[in-house]
Amino acid sequence: MLRQLHQKLRGRKVIVTRMYSSKESMEDKLDPLNRLCKIMMSCPKLGLDTELDQSGIRISSEMLDDALKRFENAGMLAYRLFEWAGKQHNYEHSTRSYHIMIESLAKIRQYQIMWDLVNKMKTKGMLNIETFCIIMRKYARAQKVEEAVYTFNIMNKFDVPSNLAAFNGLLSALCKSKNVRKAQEIFDSKKHEFVPDSKTYSILIEGWGRAPNLPKAREVYREMIEVGCNADIVTYGIMVDILCKAGRVDEAVAIVKEMEFSGCRPTSFIYSVLVHTYGLENRIEDAIDTFLEMEKNGVEADVAVYNSLISAFCKVNKFKNIYRVLNDMQLKGVTPNARTCNIILSGLIARGETDDAFKVFRRMLKICDPDADTYTMMIKMFCERNELKMAHKVWKYMKRKQFVPSMHTFSAFINGLCDNADVSRACVLMEEMIEKGMRPGRMTFEKLRQLLLKEGREDVLEFLQLKINLMVREPLSD
């Protein structure tokens, strides 16, 4: 049974590869990146190098960077391409290519391979501050705080002197991962070694604001002023943001007026925060007034401000106004992005208006590229409606656009298939997910495991568990 399943899965992929090889379109011939991505999407992992060698594609740093970004959710598959490219004649990896690959590997916790790349960069004299800031960010995001601090401390051993930029990078990584207390501790112990600037203080203020700990944020702000660091537009923006998040929008407005009095004009970001906060508080008239005030003050609305206004209208279920906002964006030449689409879709799905959600999805496809959240929402929506054919259509469209699904997208579809007892297809997706270097979440795997046991397919379960065990041995997590 296991052998038959494995052959069936492999057979499918071989057929797809052959179809690609024999029916290559003229467009693909003219677009090497498109050809490269099609090979990556369709070729079995074991035959990837051979298929790439036979393609005749001449790799460049720009092409590799674009491909790696497209496959950033499939770290090990991206690494196979990275390794293949490094062996090509008259080609050398750029610093940017190394950085993209390091980020991709860290995302799936392949830390040993990540550090192997760092050592290779060292031998080539390519390491810089940004290399270590990327690693610190990724460790902090994975809640590996000590590893993030260790990375900062060993920079000198890699002949990259730590400076204020690296210090700020460490503090930022810790604050954004909700480890602001550790960041403050490090700041207090090293602020005489690295003279802080307004960016340093802004990072800490923002960190305490997210904690949330408004008194501590104010304390750091006062210290900044006392040591002679003047607040800049970034600091003001952070203070407005954390005050709004603390429910003190009127105090945030007072800061905006203070800025205007001192000749510092508020940015579109600050206006977007105010509009968004008014929306959350159902103060829709204040949100509209703030938007109009921004335009009156000569600040051009960007997509972030429009998204905040759309979100405010979603909150009060005024969807007709949302379509008016979209028309206004078109008139002003502001292109909606995936976030715009996701806000509207989320609002419609929450109201149970799934038909309208699908109409919006189809309309937005003509304007902007969906992101992983967009695809995940649509697939989950169709699965919950027991419309697996439509979920599969969205999945196929995503693949046709050469978008590599995220772990959450895979999980949404696998869960939907399990809920509808489509075990075979769930297994195919589970294997694809694992082969792309993504560990399935505990709950997703458990759901599939129970179905396989119920159907007496222990051999398939053993096969999938074996593939997971071949990955880095870390616990499953959702």
Short mmCIF file of C-alpha atoms in Angstrom, two decimals:
data_model
loop_
_atom_site.label_atom_id
_atom_site.label_comp_id
_atom_site.label_asym_id
_atom_site.label_seq_id
_atom_site.Cartn_x
_atom_site.Cartn_y
_atom_site.Cartn_z
CA MET A 1 0.00 0.00 0.00
CA LEU A 2 2.76 2.41 0.99
CA ARG A 3 4.78 1.60 -2.13
CA GLN A 4 1.73 2.09 -4.33
CA LEU A 5 0.94 5.44 -2.74
CA HIS A 6 4.54 6.58 -3.06
CA GLN A 7 4.68 5.49 -6.73
CA LYS A 8 1.37 7.19 -7.38
CA LEU A 9 2.59 10.46 -5.90
CA ARG A 10 5.90 10.29 -7.72
CA GLY A 11 4.17 9.27 -10.93
CA ARG A 12 1.96 12.33 -10.84
CA LYS A 13 4.94 14.62 -10.51
CA VAL A 14 6.87 12.90 -13.32
CA ILE A 15 3.87 13.29 -15.65
CA VAL A 16 3.67 16.99 -14.84
CA THR A 17 7.39 17.37 -15.51
CA ARG A 18 7.14 15.61 -18.86
CA MET A 19 4.20 17.74 -19.87
CA TYR A 20 6.23 20.80 -19.04
CA SER A 21 9.21 19.56 -21.05
CA SER A 22 7.25 18.61 -24.16
CA LYS A 23 4.78 21.49 -24.31
CA GLU A 24 6.88 24.48 -23.46
CA SER A 25 5.19 27.66 -24.66
CA MET A 26 6.86 30.43 -26.58
CA GLU A 27 6.27 32.71 -23.60
CA ASP A 28 8.26 30.35 -21.37
CA LYS A 29 11.14 30.30 -23.87
CA LEU A 30 11.26 34.08 -23.82
CA ASP A 31 11.04 34.25 -20.00
CA PRO A 32 13.80 32.18 -18.33
CA LEU A 33 12.51 33.07 -14.84
CA ASN A 34 9.09 31.69 -15.70
CA ARG A 35 10.67 28.47 -17.01
CA LEU A 36 12.82 28.19 -13.91
CA CYS A 37 9.82 28.56 -11.59
CA LYS A 38 7.79 26.01 -13.56
CA ILE A 39 10.58 23.46 -13.15
CA MET A 40 10.72 24.23 -9.43
CA MET A 41 6.96 23.78 -9.06
CA SER A 42 6.65 20.55 -11.05
CA CYS A 43 9.88 18.58 -10.78
CA PRO A 44 10.44 15.88 -8.12
CA LYS A 45 13.02 16.93 -5.55
CA LEU A 46 15.46 14.17 -6.44
CA GLY A 47 15.47 15.08 -10.13
CA LEU A 48 15.62 18.85 -9.74
CA ASP A 49 19.35 19.32 -10.46
CA THR A 50 19.15 17.20 -13.61
CA GLU A 51 16.06 19.03 -14.86
CA LEU A 52 17.73 22.41 -14.25
CA ASP A 53 20.94 21.28 -15.98
CA GLN A 54 19.00 20.13 -19.03
CA SER A 55 16.92 23.33 -19.21
CA GLY A 56 19.80 25.37 -20.61
CA ILE A 57 18.86 28.30 -18.35
CA ARG A 58 21.74 30.71 -17.72
CA ILE A 59 21.27 31.87 -14.16
CA SER A 60 21.93 35.45 -13.01
CA SER A 61 21.88 37.01 -9.54
CA GLU A 62 18.73 38.96 -10.39
CA MET A 63 16.93 35.86 -11.66
CA LEU A 64 17.98 33.81 -8.65
CA ASP A 65 16.87 36.53 -6.22
CA ASP A 66 13.44 36.72 -7.86
CA ALA A 67 13.06 32.93 -7.76
CA LEU A 68 14.21 32.67 -4.15
CA LYS A 69 11.70 35.34 -3.10
CA ARG A 70 8.91 33.43 -4.85
CA PHE A 71 9.90 30.24 -3.03
CA GLU A 72 10.70 31.78 0.36
CA ASN A 73 7.92 29.69 1.93
CA ALA A 74 9.64 26.51 0.69
CA GLY A 75 13.06 26.87 2.29
CA MET A 76 14.64 23.54 1.38
CA LEU A 77 13.39 23.66 -2.20
CA ALA A 78 14.81 27.19 -2.48
CA TYR A 79 18.08 25.91 -1.02
CA ARG A 80 18.32 23.22 -3.72
CA LEU A 81 18.05 25.96 -6.34
CA PHE A 82 20.58 28.10 -4.47
CA GLU A 83 23.08 25.25 -4.34
CA TRP A 84 22.56 24.42 -8.03
CA ALA A 85 23.07 28.06 -9.03
CA GLY A 86 26.32 28.23 -7.06
CA LYS A 87 27.81 25.48 -9.23
CA GLN A 88 27.11 27.21 -12.55
CA HIS A 89 29.93 28.47 -14.77
CA ASN A 90 30.76 32.19 -14.49
CA TYR A 91 28.31 32.73 -11.67
CA GLU A 92 28.86 33.95 -8.09
CA HIS A 93 26.22 34.42 -5.42
CA SER A 94 25.56 38.04 -4.48
CA THR A 95 25.28 39.23 -0.89
CA ARG A 96 21.55 39.75 -1.46
CA SER A 97 21.12 36.14 -2.63
CA TYR A 98 22.83 34.91 0.54
CA HIS A 99 20.60 37.13 2.67
CA ILE A 100 17.38 35.94 1.02
CA MET A 101 18.49 32.32 1.48
CA ILE A 102 19.47 32.88 5.13
CA GLU A 103 16.03 34.35 5.84
CA SER A 104 14.30 31.46 4.10
CA LEU A 105 16.28 28.82 5.99
CA ALA A 106 15.80 30.56 9.34
CA LYS A 107 12.04 30.66 8.71
CA ILE A 108 11.97 26.84 8.71
CA ARG A 109 14.59 26.64 11.50
CA GLN A 110 17.34 25.11 9.40
CA TYR A 111 19.90 26.94 11.54
CA GLN A 112 22.87 24.69 10.86
CA ILE A 113 22.63 25.22 7.10
CA MET A 114 22.08 28.94 7.76
CA TRP A 115 25.37 29.19 9.68
CA ASP A 116 27.13 27.16 6.98
CA LEU A 117 26.17 29.94 4.56
CA VAL A 118 27.44 32.58 7.00
CA ASN A 119 30.81 30.81 7.12
CA LYS A 120 30.91 30.71 3.32
CA MET A 121 30.20 34.44 3.22
CA LYS A 122 33.04 35.00 5.69
CA THR A 123 35.56 33.20 3.47
CA LYS A 124 34.46 35.42 0.58
CA GLY A 125 34.56 38.63 2.65
CA MET A 126 30.83 39.23 2.04
CA LEU A 127 29.53 39.53 5.59
CA ASN A 128 28.09 42.82 6.81
CA ILE A 129 25.93 44.24 9.60
CA GLU A 130 22.71 43.35 7.76
CA THR A 131 23.66 39.65 7.68
CA PHE A 132 23.69 39.50 11.47
CA CYS A 133 20.61 41.73 11.84
CA ILE A 134 18.66 39.24 9.69
CA ILE A 135 19.77 36.34 11.89
CA MET A 136 18.97 38.24 15.09
CA ARG A 137 15.48 39.05 13.77
CA LYS A 138 14.78 35.45 12.84
CA TYR A 139 16.05 34.03 16.14
CA ALA A 140 14.02 36.57 18.10
CA ARG A 141 10.88 35.83 16.09
CA ALA A 142 11.34 32.14 16.94
CA GLN A 143 11.68 33.18 20.63
CA LYS A 144 15.31 32.06 20.67
CA VAL A 145 16.35 35.13 22.63
CA GLU A 146 19.71 33.86 23.87
CA GLU A 147 20.67 32.85 20.31
CA ALA A 148 19.79 36.36 19.08
CA VAL A 149 21.99 37.96 21.76
CA TYR A 150 24.76 35.43 21.05
CA THR A 151 24.67 36.38 17.36
CA PHE A 152 25.27 40.02 18.30
CA ASN A 153 28.10 39.10 20.68
CA ILE A 154 30.05 36.97 18.16
CA MET A 155 30.02 39.46 15.30
CA ASN A 156 33.61 40.46 16.02
CA LYS A 157 34.71 36.84 15.58
CA PHE A 158 33.44 37.05 12.02
CA ASP A 159 35.45 40.25 11.46
CA VAL A 160 32.31 42.42 11.47
CA PRO A 161 32.65 45.00 14.26
CA SER A 162 29.43 45.60 16.18
CA ASN A 163 28.29 49.21 16.02
CA LEU A 164 25.22 51.31 16.83
CA ALA A 165 23.36 50.01 13.76
CA ALA A 166 23.87 46.42 14.96
CA PHE A 167 22.93 47.41 18.51
CA ASN A 168 19.72 48.98 17.23
CA GLY A 169 19.13 45.86 15.15
CA LEU A 170 19.33 43.64 18.22
CA LEU A 171 17.04 45.88 20.28
CA SER A 172 14.55 46.05 17.41
CA ALA A 173 14.56 42.27 16.97
CA LEU A 174 13.89 41.73 20.67
CA CYS A 175 11.20 44.40 20.93
CA LYS A 176 9.30 43.17 17.87
CA SER A 177 9.28 39.65 19.32
CA LYS A 178 7.78 40.88 22.61
CA ASN A 179 11.03 40.65 24.57
CA VAL A 180 11.23 44.34 25.43
CA ARG A 181 12.38 43.67 29.02
CA LYS A 182 15.44 41.88 27.70
CA ALA A 183 16.00 44.71 25.22
CA GLN A 184 15.82 47.29 28.03
CA GLU A 185 18.24 45.24 30.12
CA ILE A 186 20.75 45.12 27.26
CA PHE A 187 20.23 48.82 26.54
CA ASP A 188 20.92 49.77 30.16
CA SER A 189 24.10 47.68 30.26
CA LYS A 190 25.52 48.89 26.93
CA LYS A 191 24.25 52.45 26.44
CA HIS A 192 27.63 53.83 27.51
CA GLU A 193 29.38 51.59 24.95
CA PHE A 194 27.05 52.58 22.09
CA VAL A 195 25.84 56.18 22.27
CA PRO A 196 22.07 55.89 21.62
CA ASP A 197 20.38 58.04 18.97
CA SER A 198 16.70 58.87 18.40
CA LYS A 199 16.27 55.57 16.56
CA THR A 200 17.50 53.62 19.59
CA TYR A 201 15.03 55.33 21.88
CA SER A 202 12.22 55.03 19.35
CA ILE A 203 12.75 51.27 19.21
CA LEU A 204 12.41 50.98 22.99
CA ILE A 205 9.42 53.32 23.15
CA GLU A 206 7.67 51.22 20.51
CA GLY A 207 8.61 48.02 22.35
CA TRP A 208 7.12 49.22 25.63
CA GLY A 209 4.07 50.44 23.75
CA ARG A 210 3.50 46.95 22.39
CA ALA A 211 4.04 45.37 25.84
CA PRO A 212 1.75 47.30 26.56
CA ASN A 213 3.35 49.50 29.21
CA LEU A 214 2.55 53.14 28.51
CA PRO A 215 4.21 54.53 31.70
CA LYS A 216 7.50 52.83 30.76
CA ALA A 217 7.22 54.13 27.19
CA ARG A 218 6.79 57.67 28.57
CA GLU A 219 9.79 57.13 30.88
CA VAL A 220 12.04 56.19 27.96
CA TYR A 221 10.69 59.16 25.98
CA ARG A 222 11.58 61.52 28.87
CA GLU A 223 15.07 60.01 29.11
CA MET A 224 15.58 60.64 25.40
CA ILE A 225 14.71 64.32 25.81
CA GLU A 226 16.89 64.64 28.93
CA VAL A 227 20.01 63.32 27.15
CA GLY A 228 19.52 65.76 24.31
CA CYS A 229 17.92 63.53 21.65
CA ASN A 230 15.12 65.42 19.92
CA ALA A 231 12.00 63.57 18.87
CA ASP A 232 11.81 63.13 15.10
CA ILE A 233 8.89 62.24 12.84
CA VAL A 234 9.44 58.52 13.54
CA THR A 235 9.32 59.02 17.31
CA TYR A 236 6.16 61.11 17.03
CA GLY A 237 4.58 58.44 14.85
CA ILE A 238 5.40 55.74 17.40
CA MET A 239 3.96 57.79 20.27
CA VAL A 240 0.74 58.38 18.32
CA ASP A 241 0.55 54.66 17.51
CA ILE A 242 1.05 53.41 21.08
CA LEU A 243 -1.34 55.99 22.52
CA CYS A 244 -4.00 54.92 20.05
CA LYS A 245 -3.43 51.26 20.88
CA ALA A 246 -3.78 52.15 24.57
CA GLY A 247 -7.18 53.70 23.82
CA ARG A 248 -5.91 57.25 24.32
CA VAL A 249 -6.75 58.57 20.88
CA ASP A 250 -7.54 62.08 22.14
CA GLU A 251 -4.06 62.27 23.71
CA ALA A 252 -2.63 61.08 20.38
CA VAL A 253 -4.47 63.90 18.60
CA ALA A 254 -2.89 66.35 21.07
CA ILE A 255 0.55 65.08 20.04
CA VAL A 256 -0.34 65.64 16.39
CA LYS A 257 -1.31 69.24 17.19
CA GLU A 258 1.98 69.62 19.10
CA MET A 259 3.83 68.38 16.02
CA GLU A 260 2.06 70.88 13.78
CA PHE A 261 2.86 73.70 16.24
CA SER A 262 6.57 72.80 16.12
CA GLY A 263 6.53 72.75 12.32
CA CYS A 264 6.70 68.96 11.96
CA ARG A 265 3.96 67.92 9.52
CA PRO A 266 2.18 64.63 10.31
CA THR A 267 2.78 61.81 7.84
CA SER A 268 0.26 59.61 6.07
CA PHE A 269 1.25 56.85 8.55
CA ILE A 270 0.13 58.98 11.51
CA TYR A 271 -3.18 59.76 9.81
CA SER A 272 -3.68 56.08 8.98
CA VAL A 273 -3.22 55.17 12.66
CA LEU A 274 -5.81 57.75 13.72
CA VAL A 275 -8.30 56.64 11.05
CA HIS A 276 -7.79 52.98 12.00
CA THR A 277 -8.28 53.70 15.71
CA TYR A 278 -11.47 55.68 15.12
CA GLY A 279 -12.71 52.72 13.09
CA LEU A 280 -12.00 50.31 15.93
CA GLU A 281 -13.94 52.57 18.31
CA ASN A 282 -16.88 52.82 15.87
CA ARG A 283 -16.24 56.57 15.57
CA ILE A 284 -16.77 56.49 11.82
CA GLU A 285 -17.48 60.23 11.50
CA ASP A 286 -14.18 61.05 13.23
CA ALA A 287 -12.41 58.62 10.88
CA ILE A 288 -13.86 60.36 7.83
CA ASP A 289 -13.11 63.83 9.25
CA THR A 290 -9.49 62.83 9.91
CA PHE A 291 -9.13 61.53 6.36
CA LEU A 292 -10.55 64.78 4.94
CA GLU A 293 -8.33 66.85 7.26
CA MET A 294 -5.29 64.97 5.95
CA GLU A 295 -6.20 65.84 2.36
CA LYS A 296 -6.89 69.46 3.37
CA ASN A 297 -3.39 69.66 4.90
CA GLY A 298 -1.84 68.56 1.62
CA VAL A 299 -0.81 65.07 2.74
CA GLU A 300 -1.46 62.60 -0.06
CA ALA A 301 -3.36 59.49 0.95
CA ASP A 302 -1.44 56.28 0.35
CA VAL A 303 -2.75 52.72 0.30
CA ALA A 304 -2.24 52.36 4.09
CA VAL A 305 -4.60 55.28 4.87
CA TYR A 306 -7.19 53.97 2.43
CA ASN A 307 -6.90 50.52 4.02
CA SER A 308 -7.56 52.06 7.43
CA LEU A 309 -10.65 53.83 6.09
CA ILE A 310 -11.89 50.63 4.44
CA SER A 311 -11.32 48.76 7.70
CA ALA A 312 -13.36 51.40 9.55
CA PHE A 313 -16.27 50.98 7.13
CA CYS A 314 -16.04 47.18 7.47
CA LYS A 315 -16.31 47.54 11.23
CA VAL A 316 -19.67 49.31 10.92
CA ASN A 317 -20.84 47.12 7.99
CA LYS A 318 -21.00 49.99 5.48
CA PHE A 319 -19.87 48.02 2.47
CA LYS A 320 -21.36 50.41 -0.08
CA ASN A 321 -18.96 53.05 1.22
CA ILE A 322 -16.09 50.60 0.77
CA TYR A 323 -16.75 50.37 -2.95
CA ARG A 324 -16.86 54.17 -3.12
CA VAL A 325 -13.44 54.26 -1.43
CA LEU A 326 -12.10 51.79 -4.01
CA ASN A 327 -13.39 54.04 -6.79
CA ASP A 328 -11.74 57.06 -5.12
CA MET A 329 -8.47 55.14 -4.97
CA GLN A 330 -8.72 54.46 -8.68
CA LEU A 331 -9.37 58.14 -9.44
CA LYS A 332 -6.39 59.19 -7.28
CA GLY A 333 -4.10 56.59 -8.87
CA VAL A 334 -3.60 54.62 -5.65
CA THR A 335 -3.43 50.89 -6.36
CA PRO A 336 -5.04 48.54 -3.82
CA ASN A 337 -2.75 45.86 -2.41
CA ALA A 338 -3.25 42.40 -0.93
CA ARG A 339 -3.98 43.97 2.46
CA THR A 340 -6.88 45.94 0.91
CA CYS A 341 -8.30 42.73 -0.48
CA ASN A 342 -7.85 40.82 2.77
CA ILE A 343 -9.65 43.47 4.87
CA ILE A 344 -12.69 43.37 2.59
CA LEU A 345 -12.71 39.58 2.29
CA SER A 346 -12.42 39.13 6.05
CA GLY A 347 -15.34 41.50 6.63
CA LEU A 348 -17.59 39.83 4.07
CA ILE A 349 -16.77 36.29 5.23
CA ALA A 350 -17.44 37.28 8.86
CA ARG A 351 -20.90 38.47 7.76
CA GLY A 352 -21.52 35.20 5.93
CA GLU A 353 -21.59 36.98 2.56
CA THR A 354 -19.32 34.43 0.91
CA ASP A 355 -20.70 34.91 -2.61
CA ASP A 356 -19.82 38.59 -2.46
CA ALA A 357 -16.42 37.65 -1.03
CA PHE A 358 -15.71 35.50 -4.07
CA LYS A 359 -16.80 38.33 -6.39
CA VAL A 360 -14.40 40.71 -4.62
CA PHE A 361 -11.64 38.12 -4.84
CA ARG A 362 -12.12 37.76 -8.60
CA ARG A 363 -12.23 41.52 -9.06
CA MET A 364 -9.09 42.11 -7.02
CA LEU A 365 -7.17 39.49 -9.01
CA LYS A 366 -7.22 41.95 -11.91
CA ILE A 367 -5.77 44.74 -9.77
CA CYS A 368 -3.24 43.25 -7.34
CA ASP A 369 -1.48 40.00 -6.50
CA PRO A 370 -2.97 38.04 -3.58
CA ASP A 371 -0.73 37.03 -0.69
CA ALA A 372 -0.74 33.88 1.43
CA ASP A 373 -3.47 35.28 3.70
CA THR A 374 -5.74 35.90 0.70
CA TYR A 375 -5.41 32.36 -0.62
CA THR A 376 -5.75 30.90 2.87
CA MET A 377 -9.00 32.81 3.52
CA MET A 378 -10.55 31.76 0.20
CA ILE A 379 -9.56 28.11 0.50
CA LYS A 380 -10.79 27.95 4.09
CA MET A 381 -14.06 29.65 3.08
CA PHE A 382 -14.80 27.15 0.31
CA CYS A 383 -13.85 24.21 2.52
CA GLU A 384 -16.26 25.40 5.19
CA ARG A 385 -18.96 25.65 2.52
CA ASN A 386 -18.15 22.05 1.50
CA GLU A 387 -17.19 23.33 -1.96
CA LEU A 388 -13.94 21.42 -2.37
CA LYS A 389 -13.97 21.88 -6.14
CA MET A 390 -13.85 25.65 -5.70
CA ALA A 391 -11.15 25.36 -3.04
CA HIS A 392 -9.16 23.25 -5.48
CA LYS A 393 -9.68 25.85 -8.23
CA VAL A 394 -8.22 28.55 -5.98
CA TRP A 395 -5.33 26.21 -5.17
CA LYS A 396 -4.68 25.55 -8.87
CA TYR A 397 -4.83 29.26 -9.68
CA MET A 398 -2.31 29.94 -6.91
CA LYS A 399 0.03 27.31 -8.36
CA ARG A 400 -0.46 28.68 -11.88
CA LYS A 401 0.65 32.08 -10.57
CA GLN A 402 3.76 30.27 -9.20
CA PHE A 403 2.90 31.36 -5.66
CA VAL A 404 4.28 28.93 -3.10
CA PRO A 405 1.65 28.36 -0.39
CA SER A 406 2.57 29.10 3.20
CA MET A 407 2.28 26.60 6.04
CA HIS A 408 -1.09 28.15 6.98
CA THR A 409 -2.40 27.82 3.40
CA PHE A 410 -1.42 24.15 3.30
CA SER A 411 -2.98 23.61 6.72
CA ALA A 412 -6.25 25.30 5.74
CA PHE A 413 -6.67 23.03 2.69
CA ILE A 414 -5.52 19.84 4.45
CA ASN A 415 -7.92 20.54 7.34
CA GLY A 416 -10.74 21.17 4.88
CA LEU A 417 -10.01 17.93 3.02
CA CYS A 418 -9.91 16.00 6.31
CA ASP A 419 -13.22 17.53 7.41
CA ASN A 420 -14.70 16.29 4.13
CA ALA A 421 -13.04 12.84 4.45
CA ASP A 422 -10.89 13.34 1.34
CA VAL A 423 -7.96 11.54 2.93
CA SER A 424 -6.04 10.66 -0.24
CA ARG A 425 -5.76 14.24 -1.44
CA ALA A 426 -4.93 15.41 2.09
CA CYS A 427 -2.02 12.95 2.11
CA VAL A 428 -0.76 14.24 -1.25
CA LEU A 429 -0.79 17.81 0.06
CA MET A 430 0.83 16.77 3.34
CA GLU A 431 3.72 15.16 1.47
CA GLU A 432 4.10 18.22 -0.78
CA MET A 433 4.14 20.44 2.27
CA ILE A 434 6.84 18.37 3.95
CA GLU A 435 8.94 18.20 0.77
CA LYS A 436 8.91 22.00 0.61
CA GLY A 437 10.53 22.05 4.04
CA MET A 438 7.42 22.97 6.06
CA ARG A 439 6.54 21.03 9.19
CA PRO A 440 2.79 20.46 9.54
CA GLY A 441 1.15 21.91 12.63
CA ARG A 442 0.37 19.53 15.46
CA MET A 443 -3.41 19.86 15.15
CA THR A 444 -3.37 19.44 11.36
CA PHE A 445 -1.21 16.32 11.52
CA GLU A 446 -3.29 14.86 14.34
CA LYS A 447 -6.50 15.33 12.36
CA LEU A 448 -5.04 13.47 9.37
CA ARG A 449 -3.53 10.81 11.65
CA GLN A 450 -6.90 10.01 13.19
CA LEU A 451 -8.50 9.59 9.75
CA LEU A 452 -5.70 7.33 8.52
CA LEU A 453 -5.97 5.16 11.63
CA LYS A 454 -9.74 5.00 11.21
CA GLU A 455 -9.30 3.73 7.65
CA GLY A 456 -6.59 1.26 8.66
CA ARG A 457 -3.89 3.03 6.65
CA GLU A 458 -1.08 2.81 9.18
CA ASP A 459 1.45 2.32 6.36
CA VAL A 460 0.67 5.76 4.89
CA LEU A 461 0.86 7.31 8.35
CA GLU A 462 4.24 5.69 8.90
CA PHE A 463 5.42 7.00 5.53
CA LEU A 464 4.42 10.60 6.36
CA GLN A 465 5.88 10.39 9.87
CA LEU A 466 9.16 9.13 8.40
CA LYS A 467 9.36 12.11 6.05
CA ILE A 468 8.74 14.48 8.95
CA ASN A 469 11.42 12.79 11.04
CA LEU A 470 13.94 13.35 8.24
CA MET A 471 13.51 17.10 8.74
CA VAL A 472 15.15 19.05 11.56
CA ARG A 473 14.04 17.39 14.78
CA GLU A 474 11.95 20.08 16.43
CA PRO A 475 8.51 19.67 17.99
CA LEU A 476 5.39 20.15 15.88
CA SER A 477 3.75 23.49 16.48
CA ASP A 478 0.72 25.33 15.14
#
